[in-house]
Coordinates of C-alpha atoms in Angstrom, one line a residue:
M1 CA -43.8 -3.7 5.3
N2 CA -45.7 -6.9 4.2
V3 CA -44.2 -10.3 3.3
S4 CA -44.3 -9.7 -0.4
D5 CA -42.3 -6.5 -0.1
V6 CA -39.7 -8.2 2.1
S7 CA -39.3 -11.1 -0.2
E8 CA -38.9 -8.7 -3.2
A9 CA -36.3 -6.7 -1.3
C10 CA -34.3 -9.8 -0.4
A11 CA -34.6 -11.4 -3.9
V12 CA -31.4 -12.1 -5.8
E13 CA -31.5 -11.7 -9.5
S14 CA -29.5 -13.9 -11.8
L15 CA -29.3 -12.9 -15.5
D16 CA -28.6 -15.5 -18.2
R17 CA -26.2 -13.3 -20.1
R18 CA -24.1 -12.7 -17.0
W19 CA -24.0 -16.4 -16.4
Y20 CA -22.8 -17.3 -19.8
L21 CA -20.4 -14.4 -20.3
V22 CA -18.9 -14.0 -16.9
A23 CA -19.2 -17.5 -15.4
V24 CA -18.9 -19.8 -18.4
C25 CA -16.8 -17.9 -21.0
G26 CA -14.8 -15.9 -18.4
T27 CA -13.8 -19.1 -16.5
A28 CA -12.8 -20.8 -19.8
L29 CA -10.6 -17.8 -20.8
S30 CA -9.0 -17.7 -17.3
V31 CA -8.0 -21.3 -17.7
L32 CA -6.5 -20.6 -21.1
S33 CA -4.7 -17.6 -19.6
I34 CA -3.2 -19.7 -16.8
V35 CA -1.8 -22.2 -19.3
C36 CA -0.4 -19.5 -21.6
N37 CA 1.2 -17.5 -18.8
I38 CA 2.9 -20.6 -17.4
I39 CA 4.3 -21.4 -20.8
I40 CA 5.5 -17.8 -21.3
S41 CA 7.1 -17.6 -17.9
K42 CA 8.9 -21.0 -18.4
V43 CA 10.3 -19.8 -21.8
L44 CA 11.4 -16.4 -20.5
L45 CA 13.1 -17.8 -17.4
A46 CA 15.3 -19.9 -19.6
S47 CA 19.0 -19.1 -19.5
K48 CA 19.1 -17.7 -23.1
H49 CA 16.3 -15.4 -22.3
A50 CA 17.7 -14.0 -19.1
H51 CA 17.1 -10.4 -20.2
F52 CA 13.3 -11.1 -19.9
Y53 CA 13.4 -11.7 -16.2
F54 CA 10.9 -9.1 -15.2
L55 CA 8.5 -10.1 -18.0
A56 CA 8.7 -13.7 -16.8
L57 CA 7.6 -12.5 -13.3
L58 CA 4.9 -10.5 -14.9
A59 CA 3.6 -13.6 -16.6
L60 CA 3.5 -15.4 -13.2
S61 CA 1.6 -12.4 -11.7
D62 CA -0.9 -12.6 -14.5
C63 CA -1.2 -16.3 -13.9
F64 CA -2.1 -15.6 -10.2
L65 CA -4.7 -13.1 -11.3
S66 CA -6.2 -15.7 -13.7
L67 CA -6.3 -18.2 -10.8
N68 CA -8.4 -15.8 -8.7
Y69 CA -10.9 -15.1 -11.5
G70 CA -13.0 -18.2 -10.7
P71 CA -13.2 -17.8 -6.9
V72 CA -13.7 -14.0 -7.0
I73 CA -15.5 -13.0 -10.2
A74 CA -17.2 -16.2 -11.4
M75 CA -18.3 -17.3 -8.0
D76 CA -20.2 -14.1 -7.5
I77 CA -22.4 -15.2 -10.4
I78 CA -22.5 -18.9 -9.5
K79 CA -23.7 -18.4 -6.0
D80 CA -26.6 -16.3 -7.2
R81 CA -27.4 -18.9 -9.8
V82 CA -27.4 -22.0 -7.6
K83 CA -28.9 -20.1 -4.6
L84 CA -27.1 -21.9 -1.8
I85 CA -26.9 -20.0 1.4
W86 CA -23.8 -21.8 2.7
L87 CA -22.0 -21.0 -0.6
S88 CA -23.0 -17.4 -0.4
N89 CA -21.8 -17.1 3.2
A90 CA -18.5 -18.8 2.4
Y91 CA -18.0 -16.4 -0.6
L92 CA -18.4 -13.4 1.7
I93 CA -15.8 -14.8 4.1
Y94 CA -12.9 -15.4 1.6
V95 CA -13.6 -12.8 -1.1
G96 CA -12.1 -9.9 1.0
P97 CA -8.6 -11.5 1.4
L98 CA -8.6 -12.6 -2.3
L99 CA -9.5 -9.1 -3.5
A100 CA -6.6 -7.7 -1.5
L101 CA -4.2 -10.2 -3.0
C102 CA -5.5 -9.4 -6.5
Q103 CA -4.9 -5.7 -5.9
I104 CA -1.4 -6.5 -4.6
S105 CA -0.7 -8.6 -7.7
M106 CA -1.9 -5.9 -10.1
T107 CA 0.2 -3.2 -8.4
F108 CA 3.2 -5.6 -8.5
S109 CA 2.6 -6.1 -12.2
C110 CA 2.8 -2.4 -12.8
Y111 CA 6.1 -2.1 -11.0
L112 CA 7.5 -5.1 -12.9
I113 CA 6.7 -3.3 -16.2
I114 CA 8.6 -0.3 -14.9
L115 CA 11.6 -2.4 -13.9
A116 CA 11.6 -4.1 -17.3
T117 CA 11.5 -0.6 -19.0
I118 CA 14.5 0.6 -16.9
E119 CA 16.4 -2.6 -17.8
R120 CA 15.6 -2.1 -21.5
Y121 CA 16.7 1.5 -21.3
L122 CA 20.0 0.5 -19.8
I123 CA 20.5 -2.1 -22.6
T124 CA 19.8 0.5 -25.2
L125 CA 22.4 2.9 -23.7
R126 CA 24.8 0.1 -23.1
A127 CA 25.3 1.5 -19.6
K128 CA 28.1 0.3 -17.5
C129 CA 25.7 -0.2 -14.5
L130 CA 23.7 -2.8 -16.5
G131 CA 25.6 -5.7 -15.0
T132 CA 25.1 -4.4 -11.4
F133 CA 21.4 -3.8 -12.1
R134 CA 21.0 -7.4 -13.4
K135 CA 22.6 -8.8 -10.3
C136 CA 20.1 -6.9 -8.1
R137 CA 17.0 -7.8 -10.2
G138 CA 15.8 -10.3 -7.6
M139 CA 16.2 -7.8 -4.8
A140 CA 14.5 -5.1 -6.8
A141 CA 11.5 -7.4 -7.6
F142 CA 11.2 -8.4 -3.9
F143 CA 11.3 -4.7 -2.9
M144 CA 8.5 -3.9 -5.3
L145 CA 6.5 -6.8 -4.0
V146 CA 6.9 -5.5 -0.4
L147 CA 5.9 -2.0 -1.5
S148 CA 2.8 -3.4 -3.2
V149 CA 1.8 -5.3 0.0
L150 CA 2.3 -2.1 2.0
L151 CA 0.3 0.0 -0.4
R152 CA -2.6 -2.4 -1.3
G153 CA -2.7 -4.6 1.7
P154 CA -4.9 -2.3 3.8
I155 CA -7.7 -3.0 1.4
L156 CA -8.2 -6.2 3.5
F157 CA -9.4 -4.0 6.3
E158 CA -11.7 -1.8 4.2
M159 CA -14.5 -4.4 4.0
Q160 CA -16.7 -6.0 6.7
I161 CA -19.6 -8.4 6.7
E162 CA -22.9 -7.0 7.9
Q163 CA -26.3 -8.5 8.4
N164 CA -29.5 -7.4 6.8
E165 CA -32.1 -8.0 9.5
M166 CA -34.9 -7.9 7.0
C167 CA -33.5 -10.9 5.1
I168 CA -32.8 -13.4 7.9
G169 CA -32.7 -16.9 6.5
E170 CA -32.5 -15.6 2.9
L171 CA -29.6 -15.7 0.4
S172 CA -29.0 -12.0 0.9
E173 CA -28.9 -12.1 4.7
Y174 CA -25.2 -11.1 4.8
Y175 CA -23.5 -8.6 2.6
L176 CA -20.2 -6.8 2.3
N177 CA -19.9 -3.1 3.3
L178 CA -17.2 -0.6 3.8
S179 CA -15.7 -0.4 7.3
P180 CA -15.3 2.8 9.3
I181 CA -11.5 2.6 8.8
V182 CA -11.9 3.7 5.2
N183 CA -12.5 7.3 6.2
E184 CA -9.6 7.3 8.6
F185 CA -6.6 5.5 7.3
C186 CA -7.2 3.8 4.0
D187 CA -8.1 7.0 2.1
S188 CA -4.7 8.5 2.9
S189 CA -2.9 5.1 2.2
R190 CA -4.6 4.8 -1.1
Q191 CA -3.8 8.4 -2.0
I192 CA -0.1 7.8 -1.2
G193 CA -0.1 4.7 -3.3
T194 CA -1.7 6.4 -6.2
E195 CA 0.8 9.2 -6.1
I196 CA 3.7 6.7 -6.0
D197 CA 2.2 4.8 -8.9
A198 CA 1.8 8.1 -10.9
V199 CA 5.4 9.1 -10.3
A200 CA 6.7 5.6 -11.2
I201 CA 4.7 5.5 -14.4
A202 CA 5.9 9.0 -15.4
I203 CA 9.5 7.9 -14.9
A204 CA 9.0 4.8 -17.0
R205 CA 7.3 6.8 -19.8
R206 CA 10.2 9.3 -19.7
L207 CA 12.8 6.5 -20.0
L208 CA 10.8 4.9 -22.8
S209 CA 10.6 8.1 -24.7
N210 CA 14.4 8.7 -24.2
E211 CA 15.0 5.2 -25.5
L212 CA 13.0 5.9 -28.6
V213 CA 14.7 9.2 -29.2
F214 CA 18.1 7.6 -28.8
K215 CA 17.2 4.9 -31.3
D216 CA 15.9 7.5 -33.8
S217 CA 19.0 9.6 -33.5
K218 CA 21.3 6.6 -33.8
H219 CA 19.3 5.5 -36.9
A220 CA 19.6 9.0 -38.4
N221 CA 23.3 9.1 -37.8
D222 CA 23.8 5.7 -39.4
S223 CA 21.8 6.8 -42.4
F224 CA 23.8 10.0 -42.7
V225 CA 27.1 8.1 -42.6
I226 CA 25.9 5.6 -45.2
S227 CA 24.6 8.3 -47.5
N228 CA 27.9 10.2 -47.2
H229 CA 29.8 7.1 -47.9
H230 CA 27.8 6.4 -51.1
A231 CA 28.2 10.0 -52.1
S232 CA 32.0 9.9 -51.7
S233 CA 32.1 6.6 -53.6
G234 CA 30.1 8.1 -56.4
D235 CA 32.4 11.1 -56.6
D236 CA 35.5 8.8 -56.8
E237 CA 33.9 6.8 -59.6
D238 CA 33.1 10.1 -61.5
D239 CA 36.7 11.2 -61.2
D240 CA 37.9 7.8 -62.5
D241 CA 35.6 8.1 -65.5
D242 CA 36.9 11.6 -66.2
D243 CA 40.4 10.4 -66.1
K244 CA 39.6 7.4 -68.4
Y245 CA 38.0 9.6 -71.1
E246 CA 40.4 12.6 -70.8
I247 CA 41.5 13.8 -74.2
P248 CA 45.3 13.9 -74.4
H249 CA 47.0 17.3 -75.1
M250 CA 48.4 18.0 -78.5
V251 CA 52.1 18.5 -78.5

């Protein structure tokens, strides 16, 4: 293989539309998301909004994801744009742990939505165990965080840095590749995590549908009672009118 073929194989392409959309606009939106999620979490964590505890934690989790947008997503475009070898190597070193943390945060956000759905379902039913559930909200959120770490943490070991011997001294000398552990342990771990997520989402959907059915039935019962009340009131008024205009009997 001649020099031109090697240089062409090791070349890194940087598109202008990816630069403006992903690096510039995406970073600006991530900063806006950070500010908005901080405000939302601060409002929801106030004492008068205590029933939005899990949604406040969800806003903090989304804030963490927005913080990682620049180092993980935007930097992948920036390093190809500026073409600095040390920046590209540094990106390959830290992107693996940050990707694992992002996966943990996204899984944790899903579990927080499920916990918020369960709490809302208990509020709708006015369940007696609502007070006990609220006392254990912090413990439940911590348990879901630990579960997310156990299920998504192994992603950290799925990637390894390898060297491309054809591109020594070039920007694409090192690259990320899947490690051999993926075929041994991580596939089963990911499958277990996916099944747990599916079961949890199905439970949350079931609770949400039960809540909607309960609200509809309650609304229908209230409407039926009101209509019966109006009907009985109308019958009483008709009886009064008949008594008022009744013709006296002739003696």
